[in-house]
Short mmCIF file of C-alpha atoms in Angstrom, two decimals:
data_model
loop_
_atom_site.label_atom_id
_atom_site.label_comp_id
_atom_site.label_asym_id
_atom_site.label_seq_id
_atom_site.Cartn_x
_atom_site.Cartn_y
_atom_site.Cartn_z
CA UNK A 1 0.09 -0.06 0.03
CA UNK A 2 1.32 3.31 -1.15
CA UNK A 3 1.43 6.57 1.02
CA UNK A 4 -1.29 7.91 -0.66
CA UNK A 5 -3.50 4.82 -0.21
CA UNK A 6 -2.82 4.59 3.82
CA UNK A 7 -3.90 8.26 4.50
CA UNK A 8 -7.74 7.63 3.64
CA UNK A 9 -7.42 4.51 5.26
CA UNK A 10 -5.91 6.21 8.27
CA UNK A 11 -8.79 8.74 8.40
CA UNK A 12 -11.34 6.25 8.03
CA UNK A 13 -10.21 4.34 11.00
CA UNK A 14 -9.75 7.15 13.11
CA UNK A 15 -13.48 8.56 11.92
CA UNK A 16 -14.80 5.14 13.19
CA UNK A 17 -12.97 5.72 16.62
CA UNK A 18 -14.21 8.95 17.24
CA UNK A 19 -17.93 7.96 16.48
CA UNK A 20 -17.66 4.53 18.48
CA UNK A 21 -15.94 6.61 21.36
CA UNK A 22 -18.72 9.52 20.74
CA UNK A 23 -21.55 7.16 21.22
CA UNK A 24 -19.86 4.85 24.23
CA UNK A 25 -19.32 8.39 25.90
CA UNK A 26 -23.27 9.20 25.29
CA UNK A 27 -24.67 5.91 26.20
CA UNK A 28 -22.96 5.83 29.25
CA UNK A 29 -24.11 9.90 29.94
CA UNK A 30 -27.35 8.67 29.87
CA UNK A 31 -27.28 5.35 31.95
CA UNK A 32 -25.00 6.69 34.72
CA UNK A 33 -26.26 10.45 34.94
CA UNK A 34 -29.68 11.09 33.11
CA UNK A 35 -31.56 8.01 34.04
CA UNK A 36 -30.83 7.88 37.58
CA UNK A 37 -31.39 11.80 37.57
CA UNK A 38 -34.99 11.15 36.21
CA UNK A 39 -35.63 8.37 38.59
CA UNK A 40 -34.58 10.71 41.64
CA UNK A 41 -36.99 13.08 40.33
CA UNK A 42 -39.69 10.61 40.25
CA UNK A 43 -39.11 9.28 43.84
CA UNK A 44 -37.87 12.40 45.50
CA UNK A 45 -35.21 12.56 48.25
CA UNK A 46 -36.38 9.24 49.80
CA UNK A 47 -34.19 7.50 46.84
CA UNK A 48 -31.02 8.83 48.55
CA UNK A 49 -31.42 7.43 52.10
CA UNK A 50 -28.72 4.74 51.81
CA UNK A 51 -26.36 7.49 50.78
CA UNK A 52 -27.02 9.73 53.54
CA UNK A 53 -27.07 6.82 56.17
CA UNK A 54 -23.82 5.59 55.19
CA UNK A 55 -22.21 9.37 55.18
CA UNK A 56 -24.08 10.30 58.54
CA UNK A 57 -22.78 6.57 59.97
CA UNK A 58 -19.10 7.40 58.79
CA UNK A 59 -19.33 10.80 60.35
CA UNK A 60 -20.97 9.30 63.58
CA UNK A 61 -18.29 6.46 64.21
CA UNK A 62 -15.25 8.54 63.68
CA UNK A 63 -16.34 11.16 66.04
CA UNK A 64 -17.08 8.53 68.42
CA UNK A 65 -13.76 6.88 68.00
CA UNK A 66 -11.95 10.14 69.00
CA UNK A 67 -12.45 9.23 72.77
CA UNK A 68 -10.85 6.11 74.36
CA UNK A 69 -14.02 5.01 75.60
CA UNK A 70 -15.85 5.58 72.38
CA UNK A 71 -12.80 3.66 70.58
CA UNK A 72 -13.30 0.87 72.60
CA UNK A 73 -16.90 0.32 71.82
CA UNK A 74 -16.51 1.21 68.23
CA UNK A 75 -13.86 -1.58 67.91
CA UNK A 76 -15.87 -3.93 70.11
CA UNK A 77 -19.00 -3.65 67.72
CA UNK A 78 -17.42 -3.17 64.41
CA UNK A 79 -13.44 -3.91 64.64
CA UNK A 80 -12.74 -6.96 61.90
CA UNK A 81 -9.30 -8.81 61.97
CA UNK A 82 -8.20 -11.85 60.58
CA UNK A 83 -7.24 -13.20 63.91
CA UNK A 84 -10.80 -13.40 65.18
CA UNK A 85 -13.12 -16.26 64.87
CA UNK A 86 -15.11 -16.39 61.40
CA UNK A 87 -18.49 -16.27 63.14
CA UNK A 88 -17.76 -12.95 65.28
CA UNK A 89 -16.15 -11.74 61.93
CA UNK A 90 -19.33 -12.02 59.73
CA UNK A 91 -21.12 -10.75 62.79
CA UNK A 92 -19.31 -7.43 63.28
CA UNK A 93 -18.87 -6.91 59.21
CA UNK A 94 -22.05 -5.02 58.44
CA UNK A 95 -21.37 -2.35 61.05
CA UNK A 96 -17.64 -2.28 59.93
CA UNK A 97 -19.05 -0.94 57.10
CA UNK A 98 -19.25 2.59 58.78
CA UNK A 99 -16.06 2.50 60.88
CA UNK A 100 -13.44 4.19 58.94
CA UNK A 101 -10.45 2.70 58.07
CA UNK A 102 -6.96 3.59 59.77
CA UNK A 103 -4.95 4.94 56.80
CA UNK A 104 -7.63 6.71 54.58
CA UNK A 105 -8.88 9.99 54.92
CA UNK A 106 -12.39 10.11 56.36
CA UNK A 107 -13.89 13.54 54.76
CA UNK A 108 -12.41 12.54 51.70
CA UNK A 109 -14.17 9.55 51.29
CA UNK A 110 -17.44 10.32 52.40
CA UNK A 111 -18.28 11.73 48.72
CA UNK A 112 -17.26 8.72 47.39
CA UNK A 113 -19.30 6.74 49.71
CA UNK A 114 -22.45 8.92 49.14
CA UNK A 115 -22.16 8.65 45.23
CA UNK A 116 -21.62 5.11 45.33
CA UNK A 117 -24.70 4.27 47.96
CA UNK A 118 -26.95 6.96 46.35
CA UNK A 119 -26.41 6.28 42.92
CA UNK A 120 -26.52 2.51 43.40
CA UNK A 121 -29.86 3.00 44.94
CA UNK A 122 -31.26 4.78 42.62
CA UNK A 123 -30.30 2.61 39.53
CA UNK A 124 -30.30 -0.88 41.15
CA UNK A 125 -32.85 -0.64 44.32
CA UNK A 126 -32.41 -0.61 47.82
CA UNK A 127 -32.27 -4.06 48.52
CA UNK A 128 -29.70 -4.96 45.62
CA UNK A 129 -27.55 -2.17 47.05
CA UNK A 130 -27.00 -3.62 50.11
CA UNK A 131 -26.40 -7.31 48.88
CA UNK A 132 -23.87 -6.02 46.43
CA UNK A 133 -21.90 -4.02 49.30
CA UNK A 134 -22.22 -6.70 51.86
CA UNK A 135 -21.23 -9.18 49.22
CA UNK A 136 -18.12 -7.65 47.95
CA UNK A 137 -17.00 -6.65 51.53
CA UNK A 138 -17.37 -10.44 52.62
CA UNK A 139 -15.44 -11.69 49.30
CA UNK A 140 -12.83 -9.20 50.55
CA UNK A 141 -12.47 -10.43 54.09
CA UNK A 142 -12.84 -14.11 53.65
CA UNK A 143 -10.19 -14.03 50.75
CA UNK A 144 -8.19 -11.95 52.96
CA UNK A 145 -7.88 -14.95 55.94
CA UNK A 146 -7.12 -17.37 53.34
CA UNK A 147 -4.21 -15.32 52.11
CA UNK A 148 -3.11 -14.59 56.08
CA UNK A 149 -3.78 -18.53 56.65
CA UNK A 150 -1.48 -19.82 53.39
CA UNK A 151 1.25 -17.35 54.67
CA UNK A 152 4.24 -15.64 52.71
CA UNK A 153 4.95 -17.35 49.27
CA UNK A 154 2.34 -19.27 47.05
CA UNK A 155 3.43 -17.04 44.35
CA UNK A 156 2.70 -13.65 45.98
CA UNK A 157 -0.74 -14.93 46.84
CA UNK A 158 -0.03 -15.45 50.50
CA UNK A 159 0.61 -12.76 53.32
CA UNK A 160 2.40 -12.72 56.41
CA UNK A 161 0.57 -13.76 59.46
CA UNK A 162 1.30 -10.51 61.10
CA UNK A 163 -1.61 -9.19 58.82
CA UNK A 164 -3.87 -11.18 60.95
CA UNK A 165 -3.63 -8.64 63.86
CA UNK A 166 -4.53 -5.26 61.43
CA UNK A 167 -7.54 -3.62 61.88
CA UNK A 168 -9.74 -4.30 58.57
CA UNK A 169 -12.81 -1.72 58.43
CA UNK A 170 -14.12 0.97 56.19
CA UNK A 171 -16.69 1.03 53.41
CA UNK A 172 -13.78 1.04 50.45
CA UNK A 173 -14.63 -2.51 49.37
CA UNK A 174 -18.26 -1.74 49.17
CA UNK A 175 -17.76 1.76 47.32
CA UNK A 176 -15.58 0.00 45.01
CA UNK A 177 -17.95 -3.19 44.29
CA UNK A 178 -20.82 -0.98 43.93
CA UNK A 179 -19.20 1.16 41.55
CA UNK A 180 -17.44 -1.60 39.21
CA UNK A 181 -21.09 -3.65 39.54
CA UNK A 182 -22.73 -0.29 38.13
CA UNK A 183 -20.28 -0.14 35.40
CA UNK A 184 -20.59 -3.55 34.20
CA UNK A 185 -24.15 -3.65 34.20
CA UNK A 186 -24.69 -0.10 32.86
CA UNK A 187 -21.99 -0.33 30.32
CA UNK A 188 -19.87 1.99 31.35
CA UNK A 189 -16.28 1.54 30.44
CA UNK A 190 -15.14 5.36 32.03
CA UNK A 191 -16.46 4.54 35.09
CA UNK A 192 -14.82 0.91 34.82
CA UNK A 193 -11.50 2.34 34.20
CA UNK A 194 -11.75 4.89 37.26
CA UNK A 195 -12.80 2.14 39.69
CA UNK A 196 -11.05 -1.30 38.41
CA UNK A 197 -8.28 0.77 37.24
CA UNK A 198 -7.28 2.60 40.35
CA UNK A 199 -7.75 -0.37 42.49
CA UNK A 200 -5.23 -2.01 40.26
CA UNK A 201 -2.49 0.52 40.34
CA UNK A 202 -3.18 1.23 44.17
CA UNK A 203 -2.23 -2.70 44.89
CA UNK A 204 0.43 -2.51 42.24
CA UNK A 205 1.99 0.91 44.09
CA UNK A 206 1.30 -0.18 47.65
CA UNK A 207 0.85 -4.02 48.25
CA UNK A 208 -1.03 -3.83 51.49
CA UNK A 209 -4.44 -5.97 52.74
CA UNK A 210 -6.63 -2.72 51.69
CA UNK A 211 -5.22 -3.12 48.24
CA UNK A 212 -5.79 -6.98 47.98
CA UNK A 213 -9.24 -6.52 49.40
CA UNK A 214 -10.19 -3.82 46.67
CA UNK A 215 -9.07 -6.34 43.94
CA UNK A 216 -10.88 -9.05 45.46
CA UNK A 217 -14.07 -6.81 45.77
CA UNK A 218 -13.64 -5.68 41.88
CA UNK A 219 -13.38 -9.13 40.71
CA UNK A 220 -16.73 -10.19 42.82
CA UNK A 221 -18.44 -7.38 41.46
CA UNK A 222 -17.57 -8.35 37.98
CA UNK A 223 -18.69 -11.78 38.46
CA UNK A 224 -22.43 -10.68 40.13
CA UNK A 225 -22.45 -8.43 37.43
CA UNK A 226 -22.04 -10.72 34.70
CA UNK A 227 -24.51 -12.97 36.20
CA UNK A 228 -27.09 -10.03 36.33
CA UNK A 229 -30.35 -10.67 34.16
CA UNK A 230 -29.14 -14.62 34.03
CA UNK A 231 -31.22 -15.71 37.15
CA UNK A 232 -34.15 -17.22 35.07
CA UNK A 233 -31.38 -18.83 33.08
CA UNK A 234 -29.61 -20.30 35.90
CA UNK A 235 -32.95 -21.36 37.62
CA UNK A 236 -34.08 -23.21 34.75
CA UNK A 237 -30.84 -24.95 33.78
CA UNK A 238 -30.70 -26.02 37.66
CA UNK A 239 -34.03 -27.41 37.60
CA UNK A 240 -32.98 -29.61 34.61
CA UNK A 241 -30.33 -30.61 36.41
CA UNK A 242 -32.29 -31.97 39.43
CA UNK A 243 -34.67 -33.25 36.80
CA UNK A 244 -32.09 -35.50 35.08
CA UNK A 245 -30.51 -36.33 38.38
CA UNK A 246 -33.74 -37.91 39.50
CA UNK A 247 -34.47 -39.61 36.79
CA UNK A 248 -31.24 -41.57 36.82
CA UNK A 249 -31.95 -42.38 40.41
CA UNK A 250 -35.10 -43.75 39.53
CA UNK A 251 -33.97 -45.86 36.40
CA UNK A 252 -31.32 -47.14 38.86
CA UNK A 253 -33.64 -48.34 41.49
CA UNK A 254 -34.99 -52.01 40.39
CA UNK A 255 -38.23 -52.40 39.53
CA UNK A 256 -41.02 -54.08 41.67
CA UNK A 257 -43.28 -55.63 40.30
CA UNK A 258 -46.57 -56.12 42.27
CA UNK A 259 -47.36 -59.79 43.37
CA UNK A 260 -50.59 -60.67 42.66
CA UNK A 261 -52.61 -61.91 45.81
CA UNK A 262 -54.46 -65.45 45.68
CA UNK A 263 -58.05 -65.55 44.72
CA UNK A 264 -60.12 -67.16 47.65
CA UNK A 265 -62.35 -69.66 46.60
CA UNK A 266 -65.60 -68.78 45.38
CA UNK A 267 -68.71 -69.58 47.82
CA UNK A 268 -72.30 -70.21 45.88
CA UNK A 269 -75.11 -69.13 48.35
CA UNK A 270 -77.62 -71.54 49.57
CA UNK A 271 -81.07 -70.90 49.75
CA UNK A 272 -82.53 -70.03 53.04
CA UNK A 273 -85.22 -72.90 52.48
CA UNK A 274 -82.41 -75.31 51.97
CA UNK A 275 -80.16 -74.48 54.66
CA UNK A 276 -80.49 -77.49 57.44
CA UNK A 277 -82.10 -76.22 60.71
CA UNK A 278 -80.06 -75.93 63.54
CA UNK A 279 -80.14 -78.68 66.31
CA UNK A 280 -81.11 -77.09 69.60
CA UNK A 281 -79.24 -78.10 72.68
CA UNK A 282 -80.66 -81.16 74.63
CA UNK A 283 -82.72 -79.95 77.29
CA UNK A 284 -81.69 -81.73 81.01
CA UNK A 285 -84.74 -82.89 81.19
CA UNK A 286 -87.26 -84.85 79.24
CA UNK A 287 -87.00 -87.13 76.04
CA UNK A 288 -84.83 -86.01 73.13
CA UNK A 289 -86.68 -84.26 70.61
CA UNK A 290 -85.93 -85.47 66.89
CA UNK A 291 -86.04 -82.29 64.52
CA UNK A 292 -88.32 -82.81 61.26
CA UNK A 293 -87.07 -82.28 57.93
CA UNK A 294 -88.13 -79.70 56.14
CA UNK A 295 -90.16 -80.40 53.14
CA UNK A 296 -88.43 -79.98 49.74
CA UNK A 297 -89.34 -77.63 47.25
CA UNK A 298 -91.99 -78.85 44.70
CA UNK A 299 -90.55 -79.49 41.46
CA UNK A 300 -91.94 -77.64 38.83
CA UNK A 301 -93.86 -80.32 37.25
CA UNK A 302 -95.69 -81.55 40.05
CA UNK A 303 -96.47 -78.30 40.45
CA UNK A 304 -98.23 -77.89 37.26
CA UNK A 305 -99.89 -81.19 37.82
CA UNK A 306 -101.18 -80.21 41.08
CA UNK A 307 -102.65 -76.78 39.72
CA UNK A 308 -104.33 -78.85 36.49
CA UNK A 309 -106.30 -81.44 39.34
CA UNK A 310 -107.47 -78.19 41.42
CA UNK A 311 -108.63 -76.50 38.37
CA UNK A 312 -110.54 -80.04 37.22
CA UNK A 313 -111.91 -80.60 40.98
CA UNK A 314 -113.40 -77.12 40.96
CA UNK A 315 -114.89 -77.56 37.55
CA UNK A 316 -116.59 -80.60 38.63
CA UNK A 317 -117.74 -79.17 41.89
CA UNK A 318 -119.74 -76.36 40.05
#
């Protein structure tokens, strides 16, 4: 290809790239900004409840932690460490979302916290927002426990056991998980680059426990976002697998043929006139009574002859 032929090809490629970028940014602007603002205008300030609660909770626990007694209460209610029992860590995890982290400024993170919870509540709903925030936080906490249990090594996956005593609190994992989930569901590459890319850079620049947990939160949010909308299909596949398994169990069981019950001998009913009379028990005194046999029923021929004779006698008498 000559130089004169390359110039139109580069121009067409650049024009396509510009059009694609413009369409992507326009669609992301509508899905991340315009659509949530319309929903917020329809719902009112009640759609920002989770954002206000999250921001107020962080400020409240930050002020309490400034006093020695308050710091003890905050650590007792929401302090999560890897050396604690698992049930206790899971019990403190919901409160730990509102406990400020040690190495992060409180007032700088409140804006991100409010935007994450408010935007997620308007776009996803209150229940799903809480579920995504809690799931990403728990995923990071459990994976950190696994890393610390493995110890150093394992191709950089494990962590020293000293990290088990580090206080693991703060809403940063929930914020990162919510933004990533929104970016995947709403097809927002700019938001995804700002959240996921910043977390990757943080984990590389400062390889600490928080950076690892943020990466786990991003990964779990991506997985949940990819599964969004596929719930009916997953339920149908699960039901089909269960049906196939039940059919396999039914075919593996031996077929039990019912055994026919033995037939009882048929007994012909005896007319009441032909039944033998019951013999009464002998009395204590007096001669024995011999029962007289019952007269046999007349034969049809004899009965007809008797009728004819009776008819003749009546005619003669007349």
